[in-house]
GROMACS .gro file of C-alpha atoms in nm:
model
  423
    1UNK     CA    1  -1.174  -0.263   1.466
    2UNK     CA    2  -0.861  -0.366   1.302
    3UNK     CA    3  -1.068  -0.608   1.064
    4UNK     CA    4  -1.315  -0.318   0.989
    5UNK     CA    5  -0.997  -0.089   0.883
    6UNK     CA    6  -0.835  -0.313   0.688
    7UNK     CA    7  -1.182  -0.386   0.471
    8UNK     CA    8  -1.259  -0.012   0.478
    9UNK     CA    9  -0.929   0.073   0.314
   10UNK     CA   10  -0.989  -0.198   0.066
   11UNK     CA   11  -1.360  -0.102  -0.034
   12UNK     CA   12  -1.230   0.295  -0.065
   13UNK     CA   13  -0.969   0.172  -0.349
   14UNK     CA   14  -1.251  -0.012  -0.492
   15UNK     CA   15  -1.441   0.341  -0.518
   16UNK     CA   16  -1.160   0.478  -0.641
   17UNK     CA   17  -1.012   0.683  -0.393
   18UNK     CA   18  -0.625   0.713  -0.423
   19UNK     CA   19  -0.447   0.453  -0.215
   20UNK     CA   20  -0.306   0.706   0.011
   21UNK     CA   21  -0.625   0.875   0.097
   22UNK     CA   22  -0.748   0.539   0.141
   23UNK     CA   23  -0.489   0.400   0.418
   24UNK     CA   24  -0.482   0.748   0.577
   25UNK     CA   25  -0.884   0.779   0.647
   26UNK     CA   26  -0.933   0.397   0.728
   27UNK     CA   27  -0.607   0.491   0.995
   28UNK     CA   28  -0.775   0.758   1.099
   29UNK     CA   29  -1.139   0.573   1.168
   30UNK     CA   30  -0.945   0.379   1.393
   31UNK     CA   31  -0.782   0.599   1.611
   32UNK     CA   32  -1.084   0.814   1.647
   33UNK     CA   33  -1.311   0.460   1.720
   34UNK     CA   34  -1.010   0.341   1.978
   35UNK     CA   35  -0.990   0.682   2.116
   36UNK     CA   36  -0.638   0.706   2.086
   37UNK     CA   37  -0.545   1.091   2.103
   38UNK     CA   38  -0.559   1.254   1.748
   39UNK     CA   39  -0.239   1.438   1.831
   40UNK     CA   40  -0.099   1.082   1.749
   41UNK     CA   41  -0.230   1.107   1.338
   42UNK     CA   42   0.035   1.481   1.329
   43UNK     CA   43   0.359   1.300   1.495
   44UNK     CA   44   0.314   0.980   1.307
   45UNK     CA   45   0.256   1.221   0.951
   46UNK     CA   46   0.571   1.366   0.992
   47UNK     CA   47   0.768   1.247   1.245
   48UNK     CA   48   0.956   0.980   1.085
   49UNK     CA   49   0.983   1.184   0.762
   50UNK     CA   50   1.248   1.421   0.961
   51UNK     CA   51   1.503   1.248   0.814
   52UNK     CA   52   1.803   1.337   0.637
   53UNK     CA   53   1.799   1.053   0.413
   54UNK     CA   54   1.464   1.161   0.240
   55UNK     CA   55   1.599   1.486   0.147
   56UNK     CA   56   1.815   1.280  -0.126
   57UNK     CA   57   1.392   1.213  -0.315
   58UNK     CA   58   1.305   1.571  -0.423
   59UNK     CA   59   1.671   1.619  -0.535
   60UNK     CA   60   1.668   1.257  -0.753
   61UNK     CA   61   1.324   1.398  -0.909
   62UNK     CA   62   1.482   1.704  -0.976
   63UNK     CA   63   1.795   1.626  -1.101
   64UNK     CA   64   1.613   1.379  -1.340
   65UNK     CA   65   1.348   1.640  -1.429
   66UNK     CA   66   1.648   1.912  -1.564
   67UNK     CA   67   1.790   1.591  -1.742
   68UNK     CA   68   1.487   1.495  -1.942
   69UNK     CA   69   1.389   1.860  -1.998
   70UNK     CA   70   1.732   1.926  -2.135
   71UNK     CA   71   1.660   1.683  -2.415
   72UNK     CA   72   1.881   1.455  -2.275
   73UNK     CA   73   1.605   1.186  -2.381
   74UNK     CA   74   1.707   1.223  -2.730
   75UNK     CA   75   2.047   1.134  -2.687
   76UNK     CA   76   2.059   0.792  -2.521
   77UNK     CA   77   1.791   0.700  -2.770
   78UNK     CA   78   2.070   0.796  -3.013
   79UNK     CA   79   2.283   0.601  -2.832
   80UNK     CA   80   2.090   0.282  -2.806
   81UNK     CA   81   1.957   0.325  -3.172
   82UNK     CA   82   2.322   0.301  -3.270
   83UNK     CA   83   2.397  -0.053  -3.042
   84UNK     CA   84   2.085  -0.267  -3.128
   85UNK     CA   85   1.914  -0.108  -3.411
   86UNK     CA   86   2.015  -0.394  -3.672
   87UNK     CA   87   1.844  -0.686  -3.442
   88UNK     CA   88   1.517  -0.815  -3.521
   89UNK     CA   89   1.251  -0.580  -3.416
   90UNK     CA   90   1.543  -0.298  -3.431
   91UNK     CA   91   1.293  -0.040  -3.266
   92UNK     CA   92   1.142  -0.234  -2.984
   93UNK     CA   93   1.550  -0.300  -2.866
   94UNK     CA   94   1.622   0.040  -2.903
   95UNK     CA   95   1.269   0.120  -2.608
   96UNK     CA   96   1.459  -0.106  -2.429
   97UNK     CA   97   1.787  -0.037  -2.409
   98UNK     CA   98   1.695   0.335  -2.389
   99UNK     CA   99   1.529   0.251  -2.056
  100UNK     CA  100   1.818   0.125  -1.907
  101UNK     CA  101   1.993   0.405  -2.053
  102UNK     CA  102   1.732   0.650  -1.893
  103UNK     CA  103   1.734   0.443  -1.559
  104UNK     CA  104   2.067   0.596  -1.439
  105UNK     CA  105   1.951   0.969  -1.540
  106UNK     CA  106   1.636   1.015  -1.417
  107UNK     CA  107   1.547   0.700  -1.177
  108UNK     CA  108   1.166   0.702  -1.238
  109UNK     CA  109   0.949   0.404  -1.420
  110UNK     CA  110   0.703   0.689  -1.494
  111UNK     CA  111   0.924   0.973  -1.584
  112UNK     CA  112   1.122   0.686  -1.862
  113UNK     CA  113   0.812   0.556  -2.033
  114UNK     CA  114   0.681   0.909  -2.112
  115UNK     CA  115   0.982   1.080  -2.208
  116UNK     CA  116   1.124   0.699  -2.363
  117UNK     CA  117   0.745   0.676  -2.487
  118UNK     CA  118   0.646   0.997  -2.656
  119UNK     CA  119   0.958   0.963  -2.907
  120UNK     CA  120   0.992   0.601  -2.978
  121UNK     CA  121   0.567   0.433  -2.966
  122UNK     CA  122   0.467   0.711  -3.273
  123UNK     CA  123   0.819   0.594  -3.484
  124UNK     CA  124   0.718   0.201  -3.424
  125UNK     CA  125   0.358   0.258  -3.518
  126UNK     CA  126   0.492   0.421  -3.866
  127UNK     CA  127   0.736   0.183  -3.898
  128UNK     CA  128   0.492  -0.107  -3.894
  129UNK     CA  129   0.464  -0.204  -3.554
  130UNK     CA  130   0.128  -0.316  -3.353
  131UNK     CA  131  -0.008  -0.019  -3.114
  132UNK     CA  132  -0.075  -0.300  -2.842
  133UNK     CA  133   0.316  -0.409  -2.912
  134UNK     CA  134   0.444  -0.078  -2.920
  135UNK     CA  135   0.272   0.020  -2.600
  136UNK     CA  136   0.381  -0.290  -2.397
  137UNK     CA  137   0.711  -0.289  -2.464
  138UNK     CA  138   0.768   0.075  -2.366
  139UNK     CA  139   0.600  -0.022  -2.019
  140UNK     CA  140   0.752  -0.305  -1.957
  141UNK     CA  141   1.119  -0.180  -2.013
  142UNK     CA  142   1.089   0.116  -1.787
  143UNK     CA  143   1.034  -0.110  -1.507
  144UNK     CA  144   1.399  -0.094  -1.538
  145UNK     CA  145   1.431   0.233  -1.411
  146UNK     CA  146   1.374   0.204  -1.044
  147UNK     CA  147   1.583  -0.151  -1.056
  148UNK     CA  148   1.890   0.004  -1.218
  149UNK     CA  149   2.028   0.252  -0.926
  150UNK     CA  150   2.015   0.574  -0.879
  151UNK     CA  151   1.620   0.498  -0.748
  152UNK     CA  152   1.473   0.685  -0.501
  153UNK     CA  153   1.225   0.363  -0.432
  154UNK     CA  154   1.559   0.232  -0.317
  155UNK     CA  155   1.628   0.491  -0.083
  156UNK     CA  156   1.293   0.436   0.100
  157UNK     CA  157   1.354   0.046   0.080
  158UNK     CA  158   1.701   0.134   0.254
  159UNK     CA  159   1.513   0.369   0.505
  160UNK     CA  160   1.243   0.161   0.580
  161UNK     CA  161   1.508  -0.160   0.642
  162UNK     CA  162   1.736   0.006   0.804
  163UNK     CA  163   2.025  -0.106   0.525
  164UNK     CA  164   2.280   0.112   0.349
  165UNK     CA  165   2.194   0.289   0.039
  166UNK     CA  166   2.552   0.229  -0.121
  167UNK     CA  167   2.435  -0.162  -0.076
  168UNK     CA  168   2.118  -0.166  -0.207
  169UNK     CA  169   2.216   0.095  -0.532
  170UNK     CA  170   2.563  -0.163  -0.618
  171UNK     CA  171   2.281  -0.448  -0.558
  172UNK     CA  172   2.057  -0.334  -0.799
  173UNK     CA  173   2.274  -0.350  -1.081
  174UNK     CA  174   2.271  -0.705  -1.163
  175UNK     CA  175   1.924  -0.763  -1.146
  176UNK     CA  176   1.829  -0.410  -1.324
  177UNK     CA  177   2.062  -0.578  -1.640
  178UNK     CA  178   1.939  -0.890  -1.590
  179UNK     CA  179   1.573  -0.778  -1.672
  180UNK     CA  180   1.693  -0.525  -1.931
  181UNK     CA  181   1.897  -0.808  -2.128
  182UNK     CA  182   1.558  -1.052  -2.084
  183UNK     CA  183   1.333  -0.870  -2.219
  184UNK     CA  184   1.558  -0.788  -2.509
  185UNK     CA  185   1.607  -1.174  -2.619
  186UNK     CA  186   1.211  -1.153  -2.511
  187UNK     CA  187   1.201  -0.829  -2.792
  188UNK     CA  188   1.403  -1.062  -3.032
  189UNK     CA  189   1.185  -1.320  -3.019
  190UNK     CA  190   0.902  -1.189  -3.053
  191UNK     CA  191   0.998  -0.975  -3.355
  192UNK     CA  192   1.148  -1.276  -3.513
  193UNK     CA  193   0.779  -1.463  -3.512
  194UNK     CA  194   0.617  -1.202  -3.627
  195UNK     CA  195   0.865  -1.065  -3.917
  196UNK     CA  196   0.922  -0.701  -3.740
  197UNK     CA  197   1.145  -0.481  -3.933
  198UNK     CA  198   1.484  -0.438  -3.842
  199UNK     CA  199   1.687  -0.115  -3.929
  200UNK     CA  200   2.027  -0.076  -4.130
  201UNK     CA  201   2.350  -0.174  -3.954
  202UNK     CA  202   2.502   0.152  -3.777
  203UNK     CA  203   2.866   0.219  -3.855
  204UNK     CA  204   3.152   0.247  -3.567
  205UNK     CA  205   3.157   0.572  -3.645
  206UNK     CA  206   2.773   0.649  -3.545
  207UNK     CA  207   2.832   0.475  -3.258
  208UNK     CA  208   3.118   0.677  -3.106
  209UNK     CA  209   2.953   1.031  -3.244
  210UNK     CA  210   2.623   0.936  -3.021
  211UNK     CA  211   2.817   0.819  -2.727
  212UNK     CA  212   3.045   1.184  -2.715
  213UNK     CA  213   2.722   1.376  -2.732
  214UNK     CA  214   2.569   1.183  -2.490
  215UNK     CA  215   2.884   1.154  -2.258
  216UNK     CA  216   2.779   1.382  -2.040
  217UNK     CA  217   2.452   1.240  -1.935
  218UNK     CA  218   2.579   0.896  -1.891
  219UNK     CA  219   2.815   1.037  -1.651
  220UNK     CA  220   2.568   1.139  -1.413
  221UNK     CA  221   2.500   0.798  -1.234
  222UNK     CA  222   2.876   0.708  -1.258
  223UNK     CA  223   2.898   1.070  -1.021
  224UNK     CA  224   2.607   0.988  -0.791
  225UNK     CA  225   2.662   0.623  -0.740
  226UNK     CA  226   3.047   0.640  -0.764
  227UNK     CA  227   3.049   0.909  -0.478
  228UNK     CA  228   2.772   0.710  -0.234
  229UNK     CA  229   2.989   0.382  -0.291
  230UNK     CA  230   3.365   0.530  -0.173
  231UNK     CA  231   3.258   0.739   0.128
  232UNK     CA  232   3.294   1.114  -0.075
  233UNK     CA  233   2.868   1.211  -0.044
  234UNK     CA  234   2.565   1.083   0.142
  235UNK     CA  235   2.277   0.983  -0.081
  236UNK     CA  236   2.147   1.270   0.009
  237UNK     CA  237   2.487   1.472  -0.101
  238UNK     CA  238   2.512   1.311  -0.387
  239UNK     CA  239   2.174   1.385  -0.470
  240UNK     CA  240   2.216   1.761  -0.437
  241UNK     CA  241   2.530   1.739  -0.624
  242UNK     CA  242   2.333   1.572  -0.917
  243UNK     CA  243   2.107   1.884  -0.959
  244UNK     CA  244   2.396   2.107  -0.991
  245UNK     CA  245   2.554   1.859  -1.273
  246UNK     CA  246   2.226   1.860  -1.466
  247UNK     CA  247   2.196   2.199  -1.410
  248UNK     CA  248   2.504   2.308  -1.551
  249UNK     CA  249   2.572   2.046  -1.829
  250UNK     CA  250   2.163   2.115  -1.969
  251UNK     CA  251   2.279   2.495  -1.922
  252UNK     CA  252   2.624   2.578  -2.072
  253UNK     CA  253   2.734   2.230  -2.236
  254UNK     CA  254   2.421   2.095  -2.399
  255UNK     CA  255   2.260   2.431  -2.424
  256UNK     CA  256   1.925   2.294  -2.414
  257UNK     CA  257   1.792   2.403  -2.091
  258UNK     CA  258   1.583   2.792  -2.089
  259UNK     CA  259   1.408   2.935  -1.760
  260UNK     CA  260   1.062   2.808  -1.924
  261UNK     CA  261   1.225   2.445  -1.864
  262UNK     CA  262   1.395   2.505  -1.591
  263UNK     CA  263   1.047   2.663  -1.406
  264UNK     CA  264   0.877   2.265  -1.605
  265UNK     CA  265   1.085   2.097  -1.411
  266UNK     CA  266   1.049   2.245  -1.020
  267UNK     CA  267   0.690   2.231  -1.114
  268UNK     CA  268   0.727   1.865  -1.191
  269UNK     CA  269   0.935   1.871  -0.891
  270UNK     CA  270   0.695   1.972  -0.626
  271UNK     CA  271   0.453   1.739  -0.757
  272UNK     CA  272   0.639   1.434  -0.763
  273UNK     CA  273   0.777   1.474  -0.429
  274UNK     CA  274   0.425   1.555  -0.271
  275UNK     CA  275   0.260   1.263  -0.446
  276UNK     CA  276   0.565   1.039  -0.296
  277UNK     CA  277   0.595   1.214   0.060
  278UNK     CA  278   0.189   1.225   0.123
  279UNK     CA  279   0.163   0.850   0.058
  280UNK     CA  280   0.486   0.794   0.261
  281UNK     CA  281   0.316   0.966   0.510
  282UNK     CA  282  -0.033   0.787   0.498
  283UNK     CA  283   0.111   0.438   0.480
  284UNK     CA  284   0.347   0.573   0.826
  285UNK     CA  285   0.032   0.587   1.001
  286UNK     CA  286  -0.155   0.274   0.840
  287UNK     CA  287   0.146   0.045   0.906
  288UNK     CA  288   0.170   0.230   1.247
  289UNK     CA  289  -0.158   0.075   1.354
  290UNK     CA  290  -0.117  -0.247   1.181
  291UNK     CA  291   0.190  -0.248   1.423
  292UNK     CA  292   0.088  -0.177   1.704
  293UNK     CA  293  -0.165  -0.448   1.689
  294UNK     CA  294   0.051  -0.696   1.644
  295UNK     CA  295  -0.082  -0.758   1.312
  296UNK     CA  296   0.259  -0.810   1.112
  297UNK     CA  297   0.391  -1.050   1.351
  298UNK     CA  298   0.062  -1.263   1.329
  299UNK     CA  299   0.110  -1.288   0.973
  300UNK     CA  300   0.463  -1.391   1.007
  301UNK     CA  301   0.391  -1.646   1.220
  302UNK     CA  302   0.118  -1.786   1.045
  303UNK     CA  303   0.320  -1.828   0.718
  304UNK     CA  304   0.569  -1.998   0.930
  305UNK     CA  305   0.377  -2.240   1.132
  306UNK     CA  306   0.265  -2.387   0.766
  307UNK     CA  307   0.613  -2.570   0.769
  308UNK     CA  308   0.691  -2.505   0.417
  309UNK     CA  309   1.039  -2.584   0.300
  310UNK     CA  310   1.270  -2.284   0.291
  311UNK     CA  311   1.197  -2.243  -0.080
  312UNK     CA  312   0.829  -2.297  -0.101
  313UNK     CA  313   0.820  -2.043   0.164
  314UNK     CA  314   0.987  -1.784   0.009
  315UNK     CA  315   0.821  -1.861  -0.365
  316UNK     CA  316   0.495  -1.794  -0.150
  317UNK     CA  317   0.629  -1.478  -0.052
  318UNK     CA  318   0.728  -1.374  -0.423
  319UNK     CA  319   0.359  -1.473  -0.537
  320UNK     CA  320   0.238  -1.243  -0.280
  321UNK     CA  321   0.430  -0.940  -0.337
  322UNK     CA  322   0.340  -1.027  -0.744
  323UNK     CA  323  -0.008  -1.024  -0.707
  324UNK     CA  324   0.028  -0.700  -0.483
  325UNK     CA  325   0.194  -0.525  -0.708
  326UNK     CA  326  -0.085  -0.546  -0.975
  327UNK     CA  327  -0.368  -0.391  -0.747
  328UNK     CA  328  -0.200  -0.161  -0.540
  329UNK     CA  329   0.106   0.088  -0.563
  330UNK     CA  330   0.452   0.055  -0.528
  331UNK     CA  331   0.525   0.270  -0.225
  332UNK     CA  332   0.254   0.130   0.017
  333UNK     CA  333   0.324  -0.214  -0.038
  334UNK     CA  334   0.660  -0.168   0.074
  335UNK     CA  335   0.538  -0.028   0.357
  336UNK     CA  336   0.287  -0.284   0.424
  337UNK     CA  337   0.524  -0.580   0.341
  338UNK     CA  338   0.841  -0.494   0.489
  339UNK     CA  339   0.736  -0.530   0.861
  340UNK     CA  340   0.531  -0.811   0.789
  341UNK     CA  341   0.809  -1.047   0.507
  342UNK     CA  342   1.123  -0.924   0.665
  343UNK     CA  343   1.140  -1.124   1.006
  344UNK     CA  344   1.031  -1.448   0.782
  345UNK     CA  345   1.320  -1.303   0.503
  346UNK     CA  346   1.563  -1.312   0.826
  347UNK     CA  347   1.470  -1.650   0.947
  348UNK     CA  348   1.508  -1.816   0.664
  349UNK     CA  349   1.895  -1.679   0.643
  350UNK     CA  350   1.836  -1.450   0.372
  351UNK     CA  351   2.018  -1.116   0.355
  352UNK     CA  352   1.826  -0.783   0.397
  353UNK     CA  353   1.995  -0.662   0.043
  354UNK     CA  354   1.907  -0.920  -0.133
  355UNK     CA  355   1.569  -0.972  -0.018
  356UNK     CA  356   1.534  -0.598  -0.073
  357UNK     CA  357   1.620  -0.606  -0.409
  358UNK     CA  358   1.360  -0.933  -0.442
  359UNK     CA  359   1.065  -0.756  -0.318
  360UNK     CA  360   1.113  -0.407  -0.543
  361UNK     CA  361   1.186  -0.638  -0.839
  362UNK     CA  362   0.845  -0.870  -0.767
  363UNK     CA  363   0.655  -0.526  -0.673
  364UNK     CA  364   0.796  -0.353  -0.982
  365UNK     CA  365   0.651  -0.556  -1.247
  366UNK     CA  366   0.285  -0.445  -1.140
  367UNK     CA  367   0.381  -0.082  -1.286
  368UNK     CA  368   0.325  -0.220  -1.599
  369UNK     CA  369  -0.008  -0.459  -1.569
  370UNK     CA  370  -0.356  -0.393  -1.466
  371UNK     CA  371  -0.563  -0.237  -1.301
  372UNK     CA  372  -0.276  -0.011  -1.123
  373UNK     CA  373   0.021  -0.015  -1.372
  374UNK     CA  374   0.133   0.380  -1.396
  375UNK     CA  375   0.376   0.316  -1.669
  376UNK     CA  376   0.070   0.117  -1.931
  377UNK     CA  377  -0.130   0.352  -1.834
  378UNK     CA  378   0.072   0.608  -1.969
  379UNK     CA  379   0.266   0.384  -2.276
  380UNK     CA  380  -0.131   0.339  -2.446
  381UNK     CA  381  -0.199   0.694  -2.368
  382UNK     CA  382   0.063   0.777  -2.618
  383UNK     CA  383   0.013   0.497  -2.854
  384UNK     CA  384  -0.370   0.537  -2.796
  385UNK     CA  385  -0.464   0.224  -2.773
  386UNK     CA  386  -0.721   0.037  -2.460
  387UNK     CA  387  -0.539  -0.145  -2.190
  388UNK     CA  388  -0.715  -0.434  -2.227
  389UNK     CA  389  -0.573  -0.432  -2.625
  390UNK     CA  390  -0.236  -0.489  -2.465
  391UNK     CA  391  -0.266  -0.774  -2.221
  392UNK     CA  392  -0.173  -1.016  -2.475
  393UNK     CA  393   0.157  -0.865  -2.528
  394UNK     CA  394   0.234  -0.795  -2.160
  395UNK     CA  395   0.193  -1.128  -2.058
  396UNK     CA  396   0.514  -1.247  -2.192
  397UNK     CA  397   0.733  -0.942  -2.011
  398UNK     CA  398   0.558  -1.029  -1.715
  399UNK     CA  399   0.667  -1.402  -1.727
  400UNK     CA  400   1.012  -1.300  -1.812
  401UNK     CA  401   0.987  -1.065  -1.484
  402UNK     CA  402   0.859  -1.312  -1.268
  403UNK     CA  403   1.179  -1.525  -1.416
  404UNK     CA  404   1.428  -1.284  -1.316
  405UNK     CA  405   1.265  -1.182  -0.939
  406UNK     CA  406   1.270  -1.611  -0.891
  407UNK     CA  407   1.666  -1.635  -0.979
  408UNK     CA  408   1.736  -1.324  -0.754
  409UNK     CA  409   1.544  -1.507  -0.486
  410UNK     CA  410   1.741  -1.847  -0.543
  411UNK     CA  411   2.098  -1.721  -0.664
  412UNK     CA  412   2.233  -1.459  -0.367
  413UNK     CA  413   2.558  -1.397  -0.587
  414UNK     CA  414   2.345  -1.200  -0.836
  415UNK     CA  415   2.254  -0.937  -0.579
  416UNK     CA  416   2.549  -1.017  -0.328
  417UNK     CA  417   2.843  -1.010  -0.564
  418UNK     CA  418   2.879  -0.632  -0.621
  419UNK     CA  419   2.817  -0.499  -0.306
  420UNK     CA  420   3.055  -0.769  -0.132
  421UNK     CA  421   3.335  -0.625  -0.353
  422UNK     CA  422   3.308  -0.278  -0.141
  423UNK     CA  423   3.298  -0.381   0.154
   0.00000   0.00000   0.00000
């Protein structure tokens, strides 16, 4: 019965039925088939989700949501237009740097490239850029903003693992800037070969203007993160406290935010967090089951009884969680590949943090390839333009990516540095 659930949840995403629908009826065939009481399907749903450390998601999404409706967008693109501008390819720097930019305000992939998106894909197409370019460099840099803390991916990671969100956010930095500052040589590069424009050189002046009217934005993840790392908030705290910042800075200091936005973004708000929470919930059950069956541990030991070297064994792992990442969604595979990759993680000596940070890193960089990527899907909505037109100039983001996740893997110190500092 195990075998037929696992194949039915596979052949229901191949008919297109959304991944947590998917693991939550294939669950559910098999508890019904086992007669194991139903009652089991309501505690499993929401037991675990009782938790005072998931309270910190709908908060994040809001608090993000009042930021980007506030037109706080618009000023960190000011900002990074003013730092990279001049370099070959001026605009394609700017998407980038503008994602790590957003990454500390809002802490979604999907919320950065369509805010990120809608603004800077219709100025590269005028200014000479490829659609397909234009469109894959928008997705590819807002992988950056679940890397780059504050990420509420990270606080399920942290949940799920049973490791301390302060950790995992200081962990995150490293790598986050790591990718960012890749895929702007990759940017470079790329504009260099095929003679993209760059824009005038921005005065010292420009620079400082853009950074006091963004100021207050770019405070925001100083506050949350600052306040998890020395003991003052929980996540979850912090998190609240977030939604009053943006709330009062889009209100009375930026002057940008109206009830109409304001009513946008708790809309937005009670979407996000269902879409999150339901599949949280569905994948509860479906690794539940895959649990109880002994079905992670079997896996474990099978990778292990290959008698791989230490490396090999955890380059197979990264492959894995790679190839995952392109065909199904962030959220379930962590809950599918935690209980199953972080006993083998453990034996091999490797830290939960950093291995945490490994596997949202490898999983990330499927948000922007096919068939599942949310953030392509939305960068060639905007620059309208197929997916399949972009694949060409995804693939060398993608390589970067893999680059980055493979020294994270092999190099502790890059994840292990900052959070050893606070200790």
């Amino acid at each position: 019965m195990i075998t037929v659930m696992i194949v039915s949840f596979f052949l229901l995403i191949i008919l297109g039925v959304p991944i947590a629908f998917s693991m939550g009826a294939s669950a559910l065939m098999y508890i019904m088939v086992e007669g194991i009481p139903i009652e089991m399907v309501a505690q499993r749903f929401f037991s675990n989700t009782q938790s005072f450390a998931f309270l910190a998601i709908p908060f994040f999404i809001l608090a993000g949501n009042l930021m980007i409706h506030g037109n706080i967008a618009k000023r960190i693109i000011n900002v990074a237009d003013s730092m990279v501008r001049q370099l070959p390819g001026g605009l394609g720097c700017v998407s980038v740097v503008t994602s790590m930019g957003m990454a500390g305000v809002s802490g979604s992939s999907v919320a950065d490239a369509a805010s990120t998106g809608s603004v800077l894909i219709p100025e590269m197409k005028r200014k000479g850029y490829s659609s397909s370019f234009s469109a894959a460099i928008n997705a590819s840099s807002s992988v950056v903003g679940i890397i780059i803390p504050p990420s509420s991916t990270m606080i399920i990671i942290a949940w799920l693992a049973d490791q301390s969100v302060a950790k995992m956010f200081l962990a995150g930095v490293i790598p986050g800037i790591l990718v960012g500052l890749f895929y702007l040589i990759t940017t470079v590069i790329i504009a260099i070969r095929r003679d993209y424009p760059s824009e005038d050189k921005p005065t010292l002046g420009e620079l400082f203007t853009n950074l006091r009217k963004a100021s207050w934005a770019l405070l925001l993840p100083v506050i949350l993160i600052g306040s998890i790392v020395f003991g003052i908030a929980t996540a979850t705290e912090a998190a609240a406290i977030a939604v009053v910042y943006a709330f009062l800075v889009g209100i009375f200091i930026y002057r940008s935010l109206n009830w109409k936005n304001i009513l946008v973004s708790l809309r937005e708000t009670v979407y996000g967090t269902s879409v999150v929470m339901v599949t949280v919930c569905t994948s509860m059950i479906f690794t539940w089951v895959l649990i109880s069956e002994g079905i992670p541990r079997m896996i474990a030991q099978a990778l292990l009884s290959f008698g791989l070297a230490d490396w090999l064994l955890m380059l197979v792992l990264v492959a894995i969680m790679l190839v995952a990442g392109m065909i199904m969604e962030l959220v379930p595979n962590l809950f599918l590949f935690i209980p199953i990759f972080f006993p083998i993680a453990t034996d091999l000596g490797m830290d939960p943090i950093q291995f945490s940070i490994v596997m949202l890193v490898s999983l990330a960089l499927g948000l922007f390839t096919p068939p599942v990527g949310s953030t392509l899907f939305i960068s060639c909505y905007i620059a309208k333009i197929g997916i399949e037109k972009t694949i060409k100039d995804v693939l060398p983001y993608f390589a970067v990516g893999i680059l980055v996740a493979l020294l994270i893997t092999y190099v502790p110190s890059l994840t292990l540095w900052l959070p050893s500092l606070f200790e």
